[in-house]
PDB file of C-alpha atoms in Angstrom:
ATOM      1  CA  MET M 369       0.021  -0.070   0.084  1.00  0.00           C
ATOM      2  CA  ALA M 370       1.405   3.352  -1.050  1.00  0.00           C
ATOM      3  CA  PRO M 371       1.733   6.101   1.893  1.00  0.00           C
ATOM      4  CA  PRO M 372      -1.368   8.477   1.965  1.00  0.00           C
ATOM      5  CA  LEU M 373      -0.647  11.706   0.106  1.00  0.00           C
ATOM      6  CA  SER M 374      -0.336  14.558   2.372  1.00  0.00           C
ATOM      7  CA  ALA M 375      -2.744  17.478   1.771  1.00  0.00           C
ATOM      8  CA  PRO M 376      -1.607  20.974   1.161  1.00  0.00           C
ATOM      9  CA  ALA M 377      -1.297  23.174   4.199  1.00  0.00           C
ATOM     10  CA  ASP M 378      -4.409  25.134   3.089  1.00  0.00           C
ATOM     11  CA  THR M 379      -6.718  22.724   2.358  1.00  0.00           C
ATOM     12  CA  PRO M 380      -9.276  21.090   4.826  1.00  0.00           C
ATOM     13  CA  GLY M 381      -8.135  18.130   6.930  1.00  0.00           C
ATOM     14  CA  ALA M 382      -4.473  18.973   6.475  1.00  0.00           C
ATOM     15  CA  ASP M 383      -3.690  19.157   9.934  1.00  0.00           C
ATOM     16  CA  ASP M 384      -5.872  16.069  10.804  1.00  0.00           C
ATOM     17  CA  PRO M 385      -4.335  12.957   9.048  1.00  0.00           C
ATOM     18  CA  ALA M 386      -7.473  10.800  10.121  1.00  0.00           C
ATOM     19  CA  GLY M 387      -9.836  13.358   8.602  1.00  0.00           C
ATOM     20  CA  ASP M 388     -12.134  13.472  11.814  1.00  0.00           C
ATOM     21  CA  ALA M 389     -11.894  17.186  12.272  1.00  0.00           C
ATOM     22  CA  ALA M 390     -14.702  19.401  11.000  1.00  0.00           C
ATOM     23  CA  PRO M 391     -13.430  20.949   7.649  1.00  0.00           C
ATOM     24  CA  GLN M 392     -11.979  24.648   7.934  1.00  0.00           C
ATOM     25  CA  PRO M 393     -12.383  27.301   5.232  1.00  0.00           C
ATOM     26  CA  PRO M 394      -9.041  27.893   3.436  1.00  0.00           C
ATOM     27  CA  ARG M 395      -7.104  30.315   4.894  1.00  0.00           C
ATOM     28  CA  ARG M 396      -6.706  33.586   3.051  1.00  0.00           C
ATOM     29  CA  PRO M 397      -3.108  35.238   3.076  1.00  0.00           C
ATOM     30  CA  LYS M 398      -2.880  38.519   5.080  1.00  0.00           C
ATOM     31  CA  ARG M 399      -3.601  41.667   3.203  1.00  0.00           C
ATOM     32  CA  ARG M 400      -1.260  44.414   3.600  1.00  0.00           C
ATOM     33  CA  PRO M 401      -2.583  47.895   4.001  1.00  0.00           C
ATOM     34  CA  ALA M 402      -2.575  49.834   0.697  1.00  0.00           C
ATOM     35  CA  SER M 403       0.373  52.416   0.818  1.00  0.00           C
ATOM     36  CA  PRO M 404      -0.295  55.883  -0.747  1.00  0.00           C
ATOM     37  CA  ALA M 405       1.547  56.897  -4.046  1.00  0.00           C
ATOM     38  CA  GLY M 406       5.073  56.764  -3.957  1.00  0.00           C
ATOM     39  CA  GLY M 407       5.166  54.011  -1.360  1.00  0.00           C
ATOM     40  CA  ALA M 408       5.262  56.140   1.928  1.00  0.00           C
ATOM     41  CA  GLN M 409       3.346  54.713   4.740  1.00  0.00           C
ATOM     42  CA  PRO M 410       0.737  57.164   6.368  1.00  0.00           C
ATOM     43  CA  SER M 411       1.781  58.501   9.654  1.00  0.00           C
ATOM     44  CA  PRO M 412      -0.190  57.422  12.524  1.00  0.00           C
ATOM     45  CA  VAL M 413      -2.587  59.749  14.615  1.00  0.00           C
ATOM     46  CA  PRO M 414      -0.284  60.901  17.646  1.00  0.00           C
ATOM     47  CA  SER M 415      -1.130  59.635  20.999  1.00  0.00           C
ATOM     48  CA  PRO M 416      -2.411  61.953  23.447  1.00  0.00           C
ATOM     49  CA  VAL M 417       0.934  61.759  25.231  1.00  0.00           C
ATOM     50  CA  GLN M 418       2.638  62.674  22.132  1.00  0.00           C
ATOM     51  CA  TRP M 419       0.393  65.717  21.220  1.00  0.00           C
ATOM     52  CA  PHE M 420       0.315  67.257  24.742  1.00  0.00           C
ATOM     53  CA  GLY M 421       4.166  66.960  24.850  1.00  0.00           C
ATOM     54  CA  ARG M 422       4.342  69.209  22.103  1.00  0.00           C
ATOM     55  CA  LEU M 423       2.661  72.230  23.894  1.00  0.00           C
ATOM     56  CA  ASN M 424       4.149  73.880  26.868  1.00  0.00           C
ATOM     57  CA  GLN M 425       2.174  74.534  29.876  1.00  0.00           C
ATOM     58  CA  LEU M 426       1.442  78.151  28.956  1.00  0.00           C
ATOM     59  CA  ASP M 427       0.378  77.446  25.461  1.00  0.00           C
ATOM     60  CA  PHE M 428      -1.865  74.538  26.763  1.00  0.00           C
ATOM     61  CA  ASP M 429      -3.545  77.140  29.438  1.00  0.00           C
ATOM     62  CA  LEU M 430      -4.164  80.002  26.830  1.00  0.00           C
ATOM     63  CA  ASP M 431      -5.785  77.334  24.507  1.00  0.00           C
ATOM     64  CA  PHE M 432      -7.805  76.017  27.633  1.00  0.00           C
ATOM     65  CA  PHE M 433      -8.918  79.482  28.847  1.00  0.00           C
ATOM     66  CA  GLU M 434      -9.790  80.899  25.168  1.00  0.00           C
ATOM     67  CA  ARG M 435     -12.157  77.894  24.721  1.00  0.00           C
ATOM     68  CA  LEU M 436     -13.701  78.769  28.160  1.00  0.00           C
ATOM     69  CA  LEU M 437     -14.058  82.093  27.210  1.00  0.00           C
ATOM     70  CA  ALA M 438     -15.801  81.358  23.713  1.00  0.00           C
ATOM     71  CA  ARG M 439     -18.605  79.429  25.849  1.00  0.00           C
ATOM     72  CA  ASN M 440     -18.821  82.127  28.470  1.00  0.00           C
ATOM     73  CA  PRO M 441     -17.886  85.484  27.083  1.00  0.00           C
ATOM     74  CA  ASP M 442     -18.837  87.441  30.067  1.00  0.00           C
ATOM     75  CA  SER M 443     -16.911  85.406  32.763  1.00  0.00           C
ATOM     76  CA  ILE M 444     -14.860  87.794  34.916  1.00  0.00           C
ATOM     77  CA  ASP M 445     -12.745  85.140  36.247  1.00  0.00           C
ATOM     78  CA  VAL M 446     -11.977  83.888  32.857  1.00  0.00           C
ATOM     79  CA  LEU M 447     -11.217  87.427  31.461  1.00  0.00           C
ATOM     80  CA  ARG M 448      -8.738  88.024  34.424  1.00  0.00           C
ATOM     81  CA  VAL M 449      -6.798  84.602  34.094  1.00  0.00           C
ATOM     82  CA  LEU M 450      -6.846  84.970  30.167  1.00  0.00           C
ATOM     83  CA  GLY M 451      -5.343  88.503  30.425  1.00  0.00           C
ATOM     84  CA  GLU M 452      -2.510  87.570  32.263  1.00  0.00           C
ATOM     85  CA  LEU M 453      -1.808  84.559  30.333  1.00  0.00           C
ATOM     86  CA  ALA M 454      -1.837  86.616  27.181  1.00  0.00           C
ATOM     87  CA  SER M 455       0.250  89.086  28.625  1.00  0.00           C
ATOM     88  CA  ARG M 456       2.974  86.364  29.985  1.00  0.00           C
ATOM     89  CA  ARG M 457       2.916  84.768  26.421  1.00  0.00           C
ATOM     90  CA  GLY M 458       3.594  88.402  24.955  1.00  0.00           C
ATOM     91  CA  LEU M 459       0.244  88.651  23.235  1.00  0.00           C
ATOM     92  CA  HIS M 460       0.033  92.114  24.180  1.00  0.00           C
ATOM     93  CA  ASP M 461      -2.437  93.086  21.932  1.00  0.00           C
ATOM     94  CA  ARG M 462      -4.840  90.263  23.145  1.00  0.00           C
ATOM     95  CA  ALA M 463      -4.094  90.826  26.703  1.00  0.00           C
ATOM     96  CA  LEU M 464      -5.067  94.753  25.917  1.00  0.00           C
ATOM     97  CA  GLU M 465      -8.219  93.554  24.494  1.00  0.00           C
ATOM     98  CA  LEU M 466      -9.112  91.386  27.325  1.00  0.00           C
ATOM     99  CA  ASP M 467      -8.138  93.953  29.883  1.00  0.00           C
ATOM    100  CA  ARG M 468     -10.390  96.658  28.242  1.00  0.00           C
ATOM    101  CA  ARG M 469     -13.381  93.887  28.483  1.00  0.00           C
ATOM    102  CA  LEU M 470     -12.612  93.345  32.021  1.00  0.00           C
ATOM    103  CA  VAL M 471     -12.702  97.079  32.894  1.00  0.00           C
ATOM    104  CA  GLY M 472     -15.852  97.394  30.778  1.00  0.00           C
ATOM    105  CA  ARG M 473     -17.488  94.824  32.979  1.00  0.00           C
ATOM    106  CA  LEU M 474     -15.700  96.062  36.436  1.00  0.00           C
ATOM    107  CA  PRO M 475     -15.358  99.919  36.011  1.00  0.00           C
ATOM    108  CA  ALA M 476     -14.883 100.411  39.665  1.00  0.00           C
ATOM    109  CA  ASP M 477     -12.222  97.426  40.035  1.00  0.00           C
ATOM    110  CA  SER M 478      -8.759  99.080  40.880  1.00  0.00           C
ATOM    111  CA  LEU M 479      -6.845  95.946  40.038  1.00  0.00           C
ATOM    112  CA  ALA M 480      -8.674  95.653  36.677  1.00  0.00           C
ATOM    113  CA  ARG M 481      -7.603  99.139  35.911  1.00  0.00           C
ATOM    114  CA  TYR M 482      -3.957  98.578  37.140  1.00  0.00           C
ATOM    115  CA  ASN M 483      -3.712  95.483  34.790  1.00  0.00           C
ATOM    116  CA  LEU M 484      -5.141  97.612  31.925  1.00  0.00           C
ATOM    117  CA  ALA M 485      -2.427 100.247  32.578  1.00  0.00           C
ATOM    118  CA  CYS M 486       0.219  97.388  32.410  1.00  0.00           C
ATOM    119  CA  SER M 487      -1.332  96.181  29.054  1.00  0.00           C
ATOM    120  CA  LEU M 488      -1.309  99.753  27.920  1.00  0.00           C
ATOM    121  CA  ALA M 489       2.551 100.232  28.870  1.00  0.00           C
ATOM    122  CA  LEU M 490       3.556  96.845  27.253  1.00  0.00           C
ATOM    123  CA  ALA M 491       1.622  97.928  24.007  1.00  0.00           C
ATOM    124  CA  GLY M 492       3.664 101.201  23.849  1.00  0.00           C
ATOM    125  CA  ARG M 493       0.667 103.359  24.636  1.00  0.00           C
ATOM    126  CA  CYS M 494       2.434 105.267  27.561  1.00  0.00           C
ATOM    127  CA  ASP M 495      -0.026 108.346  27.960  1.00  0.00           C
ATOM    128  CA  GLU M 496      -2.818 106.132  28.003  1.00  0.00           C
ATOM    129  CA  ALA M 497      -0.989 103.778  30.641  1.00  0.00           C
ATOM    130  CA  ILE M 498      -0.282 106.807  32.864  1.00  0.00           C
ATOM    131  CA  VAL M 499      -3.983 108.088  32.713  1.00  0.00           C
ATOM    132  CA  CYS M 500      -5.323 104.575  33.492  1.00  0.00           C
ATOM    133  CA  LEU M 501      -2.736 104.050  36.391  1.00  0.00           C
ATOM    134  CA  GLY M 502      -4.073 107.254  37.752  1.00  0.00           C
ATOM    135  CA  ALA M 503      -7.633 105.937  37.718  1.00  0.00           C
ATOM    136  CA  ALA M 504      -6.445 102.927  39.265  1.00  0.00           C
ATOM    137  CA  PHE M 505      -4.996 104.921  42.123  1.00  0.00           C
ATOM    138  CA  ASP M 506      -8.258 106.917  42.259  1.00  0.00           C
ATOM    139  CA  LEU M 507     -10.011 103.528  42.876  1.00  0.00           C
ATOM    140  CA  GLY M 508      -7.960 102.761  45.646  1.00  0.00           C
ATOM    141  CA  TYR M 509      -4.898 100.895  44.122  1.00  0.00           C
ATOM    142  CA  ASP M 510      -1.871 101.586  46.464  1.00  0.00           C
ATOM    143  CA  ASP M 511       0.702  98.897  46.033  1.00  0.00           C
ATOM    144  CA  VAL M 512       3.588 101.497  45.266  1.00  0.00           C
ATOM    145  CA  ALA M 513       6.393  98.807  46.235  1.00  0.00           C
ATOM    146  CA  HIS M 514       4.987  96.552  43.327  1.00  0.00           C
ATOM    147  CA  MET M 515       4.662  99.365  40.832  1.00  0.00           C
ATOM    148  CA  GLU M 516       8.284 100.088  41.515  1.00  0.00           C
ATOM    149  CA  VAL M 517       9.575  96.617  40.299  1.00  0.00           C
ATOM    150  CA  ASP M 518       6.705  95.491  37.809  1.00  0.00           C
ATOM    151  CA  PRO M 519       8.500  94.692  34.630  1.00  0.00           C
ATOM    152  CA  ASP M 520       5.224  95.804  32.692  1.00  0.00           C
ATOM    153  CA  LEU M 521       5.548  99.328  33.685  1.00  0.00           C
ATOM    154  CA  ALA M 522       9.146  99.543  32.578  1.00  0.00           C
ATOM    155  CA  SER M 523       8.515 101.784  29.725  1.00  0.00           C
ATOM    156  CA  ILE M 524       6.723 104.409  32.032  1.00  0.00           C
ATOM    157  CA  ARG M 525       8.402 104.244  35.308  1.00  0.00           C
ATOM    158  CA  GLU M 526      10.823 107.109  34.473  1.00  0.00           C
ATOM    159  CA  ARG M 527       8.181 109.453  33.191  1.00  0.00           C
ATOM    160  CA  PRO M 528       7.582 112.364  35.562  1.00  0.00           C
ATOM    161  CA  GLU M 529       3.919 111.529  35.581  1.00  0.00           C
ATOM    162  CA  PHE M 530       4.570 108.070  36.956  1.00  0.00           C
ATOM    163  CA  ARG M 531       6.814 109.475  39.698  1.00  0.00           C
ATOM    164  CA  ALA M 532       4.044 112.096  40.530  1.00  0.00           C
ATOM    165  CA  LEU M 533       1.649 109.090  40.989  1.00  0.00           C
ATOM    166  CA  VAL M 534       4.031 107.372  43.188  1.00  0.00           C
ATOM    167  CA  GLY M 535       4.464 110.423  45.161  1.00  0.00           C
ATOM    168  CA  ARG M 536       0.553 110.385  45.632  1.00  0.00           C
ATOM    169  CA  ALA M 537       0.483 107.166  47.494  1.00  0.00           C
TER     170      ALA M 537
END
């Protein structure tokens, strides 16, 4: 008797010489994903860890608070924080816009006026900064020690009007 012929590996019963097992469908070869023209593989979507790693904390906070402000445009707390963040990032025009909005919502708030004066000074609007700083003093702002070292006010610190305001306190 001749030895039994072995079946090809992809035919039913190939793994079962006695043929007792249920027939299995033929195995298909694995398909490779189609590559774009030129043979380059598409880049995978970055994981959250990779994406967040590209933003520094200040940029992340700015984006977060900008989104909060878009949902709640009159939030005093968000306006305060976002104005500070924009200023810290060097976005002086944006900080100025936010501080103006805050003063519009809180016209009697001395700290809001002080922050607006800082934004004006950073934007190179020195005369307006002095006037706004005077309004902050009129509303009760009195932290002269901070004013003397606040880097935001460096552009107006040597002006006679600034010295006069400091002398008032």
